[in-house]
């Protein structure tokens, strides 16, 4: 069988290895003003306390990597993203996933980041490949490649695989190791297309079969607009892990997210003696 690729990320003092042979890595999603209005309001006021608290809480809840997004409309993202990253690095030692569509903000962040970051993201658009891949190469960062390109988001698994093919081909031909490429098959909401979830699961399988690379996604997107999202999210989380997702971008403070990832790891033989499951259970009881 194809070897499961290992993506190694680091901070100044900590290394995280993402691999299908290991337990699932949760990438904490909460430092994101685009997705969360309270973060937006705090950043608009120049208040970084919420960001620092969110960083600490997510790591305590089991996130081993943190996604950092500072996309505040009208703000200077180059300065703001750099500051948010510094604030986060001052309170936690988790490696970071730098979430920006702005190449200048990305480069400023990569310059000050201490360690090997995960860039979120590059996609199959020419402009994206041309600007982001050289930065990944220069700074030795890993990248998330989104399965979309100049024609938009493909509507079949094989067409999404073709975008992954293109990103992997372009990145590796520049000397970026395939281990450093994490693919996002794109999780779209099932409230507007009931086939969206199944399509993404199928895409994960095709990409994993062909490359063995690591797979991420904003897995809670799947339930946007539906009632009782946590049940849908938890079920989908388990199914996506089984299909091959290794590092979801999710909210570890939601108990169902964490327990589902842990239970899926146990069910897939990635939790020897169930130690991680038991340890998390004890922590939950203690904090009750
Ligand atoms: N793929 C990749 N990166 C991503 C995404 C993805 N980054 C952003 C996003 N999608 C994942 N991050 C978040 C962050 C916060 C929230 C959701 C996804 C969130 N949402 C609340 C909700 O959905 O109800 C908003 C509620 C609030 O305002 O607090 O918290 O797909 N590569």
Coordinates of C-alpha atoms and ligand atoms in Angstrom, one line a residue:
X1 CA 0.0 0.0 0.0
X2 CA 1.0 3.6 -0.6
X3 CA 3.0 5.1 2.3
X4 CA 1.2 7.7 4.4
X5 CA 3.1 10.9 4.1
X6 CA 4.4 12.7 7.2
X7 CA 3.9 16.5 7.5
X8 CA 6.1 18.0 10.1
X9 CA 5.2 21.4 11.5
X10 CA 7.0 23.2 14.3
X11 CA 7.1 26.2 16.6
X12 CA 10.2 27.4 18.4
X13 CA 9.9 24.6 20.9
X14 CA 7.4 22.1 19.6
X15 CA 7.1 19.7 16.7
X16 CA 3.9 18.2 15.5
X17 CA 3.8 15.3 13.0
X18 CA 0.7 14.8 10.9
X19 CA 0.3 11.3 9.5
X20 CA -2.5 8.8 8.9
X21 CA -0.7 6.3 11.1
X22 CA -0.9 8.7 14.0
X23 CA -3.9 10.2 15.9
X24 CA -5.8 12.9 14.2
X25 CA -4.4 16.4 14.6
X26 CA -7.0 19.1 15.5
X27 CA -6.2 22.5 14.0
X28 CA -8.1 25.0 16.2
X29 CA -10.3 27.3 14.1
X30 CA -11.3 29.9 16.6
X31 CA -8.8 32.7 15.9
X32 CA -10.8 33.9 12.9
X33 CA -12.7 37.2 12.6
X34 CA -14.2 36.1 9.3
X35 CA -15.9 33.1 11.0
X36 CA -16.5 34.7 14.4
X37 CA -18.1 38.2 15.1
X38 CA -16.7 38.5 18.7
X39 CA -13.1 38.1 17.4
X40 CA -13.9 40.7 14.7
X41 CA -15.1 43.2 17.3
X42 CA -12.1 42.6 19.5
X43 CA -9.6 43.0 16.7
X44 CA -11.3 46.2 15.5
X45 CA -10.8 47.6 19.0
X46 CA -7.2 46.6 19.1
X47 CA -8.0 44.2 21.9
X48 CA -5.9 41.0 21.7
X49 CA -6.9 39.5 25.0
X50 CA -9.6 37.3 23.4
X51 CA -7.2 36.0 20.8
X52 CA -4.7 35.1 23.6
X53 CA -7.4 33.4 25.6
X54 CA -8.7 31.5 22.5
X55 CA -5.2 30.3 21.8
X56 CA -4.7 29.0 25.4
X57 CA -8.2 27.4 25.6
X58 CA -7.9 25.6 22.3
X59 CA -4.5 24.1 23.2
X60 CA -5.9 23.0 26.6
X61 CA -8.8 21.4 24.7
X62 CA -6.5 19.3 22.5
X63 CA -5.7 21.4 19.5
X64 CA -2.1 20.8 18.6
X65 CA -2.0 23.3 15.7
X66 CA -3.8 26.7 15.7
X67 CA -5.2 28.4 12.6
X68 CA -4.7 32.1 12.7
X69 CA -6.8 34.4 10.5
X70 CA -6.8 38.2 10.8
X71 CA -9.0 39.2 7.9
X72 CA -10.7 42.3 9.3
X73 CA -12.4 44.4 6.6
X74 CA -10.7 47.8 6.2
X75 CA -7.8 46.8 8.4
X76 CA -4.1 46.7 7.4
X77 CA -3.8 42.9 7.3
X78 CA 0.0 43.0 6.9
X79 CA 0.4 44.6 10.3
X80 CA -2.6 42.9 12.0
X81 CA -1.8 39.3 11.0
X82 CA 1.8 39.8 12.2
X83 CA 0.6 41.2 15.5
X84 CA -2.0 38.4 16.0
X85 CA 0.7 35.8 15.3
X86 CA 3.0 37.4 17.8
X87 CA 0.3 37.5 20.5
X88 CA -0.5 33.8 19.9
X89 CA 3.2 32.8 20.0
X90 CA 3.6 34.7 23.3
X91 CA 1.1 32.4 25.1
X92 CA 1.2 29.0 23.4
X93 CA 3.9 26.8 21.8
X94 CA 1.6 25.1 19.2
X95 CA 2.8 25.4 15.6
X96 CA 0.6 27.8 13.5
X97 CA -1.5 27.5 10.4
X98 CA -1.4 31.0 8.7
X99 CA -4.8 31.6 7.2
X100 CA -4.7 34.5 4.7
X101 CA -5.4 35.3 1.0
X102 CA -3.1 38.2 1.1
X103 CA 0.5 37.4 -0.1
X104 CA 2.1 40.4 1.6
X105 CA 0.5 39.6 4.9
X106 CA 1.6 36.0 4.5
X107 CA 5.2 36.9 3.8
X108 CA 5.3 39.3 6.8
X109 CA 3.9 36.5 9.0
X110 CA 6.4 33.9 7.6
X111 CA 9.2 36.3 8.3
X112 CA 8.5 36.6 12.0
X113 CA 7.2 33.1 12.6
X114 CA 9.6 30.9 14.5
X115 CA 9.5 27.4 13.2
X116 CA 7.9 25.6 10.3
X117 CA 4.4 26.9 9.6
X118 CA 1.5 25.6 7.6
X119 CA 0.3 28.1 4.9
X120 CA -3.5 28.3 4.5
X121 CA -3.7 28.3 1.5
X122 CA -2.7 27.9 -2.1
X123 CA -5.3 26.8 -4.7
X124 CA -5.1 25.8 -8.4
X125 CA -5.6 29.4 -9.7
X126 CA -2.5 30.5 -11.7
X127 CA -2.2 33.7 -9.6
X128 CA -2.2 31.7 -6.4
X129 CA 0.3 29.1 -7.6
X130 CA 2.6 31.8 -8.8
X131 CA 2.6 33.9 -5.7
X132 CA 2.2 31.4 -2.8
X133 CA 4.4 28.5 -3.8
X134 CA 7.6 30.6 -4.0
X135 CA 6.9 31.8 -0.5
X136 CA 6.4 28.3 0.8
X137 CA 9.7 27.3 -0.8
X138 CA 11.6 30.3 0.4
X139 CA 10.5 30.0 4.0
X140 CA 10.4 26.2 4.1
X141 CA 6.7 26.1 5.1
X142 CA 4.1 23.4 4.5
X143 CA 1.0 24.3 2.4
X144 CA -2.6 23.6 2.3
X145 CA -3.8 23.2 -1.3
X146 CA -7.5 23.8 -1.9
X147 CA -9.3 21.8 -4.7
X148 CA -10.5 24.9 -6.6
X149 CA -9.0 26.8 -9.5
X150 CA -9.7 29.6 -12.1
X151 CA -12.9 27.7 -13.1
X152 CA -14.3 27.6 -9.5
X153 CA -15.0 24.6 -7.3
X154 CA -15.3 21.4 -9.4
X155 CA -18.5 19.4 -8.8
X156 CA -17.1 15.9 -9.2
X157 CA -14.5 14.0 -7.1
X158 CA -12.3 13.3 -10.2
X159 CA -12.3 17.0 -11.2
X160 CA -11.3 18.0 -7.6
X161 CA -8.5 15.4 -7.8
X162 CA -7.3 17.0 -11.0
X163 CA -6.9 20.3 -9.1
X164 CA -4.9 18.5 -6.4
X165 CA -2.8 16.9 -9.2
X166 CA -2.0 20.3 -10.5
X167 CA -1.1 21.8 -7.2
X168 CA 1.1 18.8 -6.2
X169 CA 2.8 18.8 -9.6
X170 CA 3.6 22.5 -9.5
X171 CA 4.8 22.5 -5.9
X172 CA 6.9 19.4 -6.2
X173 CA 8.5 20.6 -9.5
X174 CA 9.7 23.6 -7.5
X175 CA 11.3 21.4 -4.9
X176 CA 8.6 21.5 -2.3
X177 CA 8.5 18.0 -0.8
X178 CA 5.2 16.2 -1.3
X179 CA 5.2 15.6 2.5
X180 CA 4.7 19.3 2.9
X181 CA 1.5 19.4 0.9
X182 CA -1.7 19.0 2.7
X183 CA -4.8 18.9 0.5
X184 CA -8.2 20.4 1.3
X185 CA -10.9 18.6 -0.8
X186 CA -13.4 21.4 0.3
X187 CA -16.3 20.8 2.7
X188 CA -19.4 22.6 1.4
X189 CA -22.7 22.9 3.3
X190 CA -25.2 20.0 2.8
X191 CA -28.0 22.4 3.5
X192 CA -27.8 23.7 -0.1
X193 CA -26.6 20.5 -1.8
X194 CA -27.3 17.2 -0.1
X195 CA -24.6 15.5 -2.2
X196 CA -21.8 17.9 -0.9
X197 CA -20.7 15.7 2.0
X198 CA -20.6 12.5 -0.1
X199 CA -18.6 14.2 -2.8
X200 CA -16.0 15.4 -0.4
X201 CA -15.6 11.9 1.2
X202 CA -15.1 10.4 -2.2
X203 CA -12.6 13.2 -3.1
X204 CA -10.6 12.4 0.1
X205 CA -10.4 8.7 -0.9
X206 CA -9.2 9.5 -4.4
X207 CA -6.5 11.8 -3.2
X208 CA -5.3 9.5 -0.4
X209 CA -5.2 6.5 -2.8
X210 CA -3.1 8.3 -5.3
X211 CA -0.7 10.3 -3.1
X212 CA -1.0 9.3 0.6
X213 CA -0.8 13.0 1.5
X214 CA -2.4 14.6 4.5
X215 CA -5.9 15.9 4.3
X216 CA -7.5 18.9 6.0
X217 CA -10.8 20.8 5.8
X218 CA -13.0 23.2 7.6
X219 CA -15.1 20.2 8.5
X220 CA -17.9 22.1 10.3
X221 CA -18.8 23.9 7.0
X222 CA -20.7 20.7 6.2
X223 CA -23.6 21.5 8.5
X224 CA -23.9 25.3 7.9
X225 CA -27.6 26.3 7.9
X226 CA -28.8 23.0 9.4
X227 CA -30.3 22.4 12.8
X228 CA -28.4 20.5 15.5
X229 CA -25.1 21.0 13.8
X230 CA -23.0 19.3 16.4
X231 CA -24.5 15.9 15.6
X232 CA -24.0 16.3 11.9
X233 CA -20.4 17.6 12.5
X234 CA -19.5 14.8 14.8
X235 CA -20.8 12.1 12.4
X236 CA -19.1 13.7 9.5
X237 CA -15.9 14.1 11.4
X238 CA -15.7 10.3 12.1
X239 CA -16.6 9.5 8.5
X240 CA -14.0 11.9 7.1
X241 CA -11.3 10.5 9.4
X242 CA -12.1 7.0 8.2
X243 CA -12.0 8.2 4.6
X244 CA -8.5 9.7 5.3
X245 CA -8.8 13.2 6.7
X246 CA -5.8 13.7 9.1
X247 CA -5.9 17.3 10.3
X248 CA -9.4 18.9 10.4
X249 CA -9.7 22.7 11.1
X250 CA -12.4 22.6 13.8
X251 CA -13.4 23.8 17.2
X252 CA -11.8 21.6 19.9
X253 CA -13.9 23.4 22.6
X254 CA -17.0 21.6 21.3
X255 CA -16.9 18.3 23.2
X256 CA -18.4 16.3 20.4
X257 CA -15.6 17.4 18.0
X258 CA -12.9 16.2 20.3
X259 CA -14.5 13.0 21.5
X260 CA -15.4 12.0 18.0
X261 CA -11.9 12.5 16.8
X262 CA -10.6 10.5 19.7
X263 CA -13.1 7.7 19.3
X264 CA -12.4 7.5 15.6
X265 CA -8.7 7.2 16.3
X266 CA -9.4 4.5 18.8
X267 CA -11.6 2.6 16.3
X268 CA -8.9 2.9 13.6
X269 CA -6.2 1.4 15.9
X270 CA -4.4 4.7 16.4
X271 CA -4.7 4.9 20.1
X272 CA -2.7 2.2 21.8
X273 CA -4.4 0.7 24.9
X274 CA -7.0 3.5 24.5
X275 CA -4.7 5.8 26.5
X276 CA -5.6 9.0 24.8
X277 CA -9.3 8.2 25.1
X278 CA -9.0 7.5 28.8
X279 CA -6.8 10.5 29.5
X280 CA -9.3 12.8 27.8
X281 CA -12.1 11.2 29.8
X282 CA -10.3 11.9 33.0
X283 CA -9.6 15.5 32.1
X284 CA -13.3 16.0 31.3
X285 CA -14.4 14.5 34.6
X286 CA -11.9 16.7 36.5
X287 CA -13.1 19.8 34.8
X288 CA -16.8 19.1 35.3
Ligands
LIG1 N1 -10.5 25.2 4.6 C1 -9.3 25.8 5.0 N2 -9.3 26.9 5.8 C2 -10.4 27.4 6.3 C3 -11.7 26.8 6.0 C4 -11.7 25.7 5.2 N3 -10.4 28.4 7.2 C5 -11.6 29.1 7.6 C6 -12.7 28.1 7.8 N4 -12.8 27.3 6.6 C7 -12.5 27.3 9.0 N5 -12.6 28.1 10.2 C8 -13.7 28.5 10.8 C9 -13.6 29.4 11.9 C10 -14.7 29.7 12.7 C11 -15.9 29.1 12.4 C12 -16.1 28.3 11.4 C13 -14.9 27.9 10.6 C14 -17.1 29.5 13.3 N6 -18.2 29.6 12.7 C15 -19.5 29.9 13.5 C16 -20.6 29.1 12.8 O1 -20.3 28.5 11.7 O2 -21.7 29.1 13.2 C17 -19.7 31.4 13.5 C18 -20.4 31.8 14.8 C19 -19.8 33.0 15.4 O3 -19.9 34.1 14.8 O4 -19.2 32.9 16.5 O5 -16.9 29.7 14.5 O6 -12.8 25.1 4.8 N7 -8.2 25.3 4.4

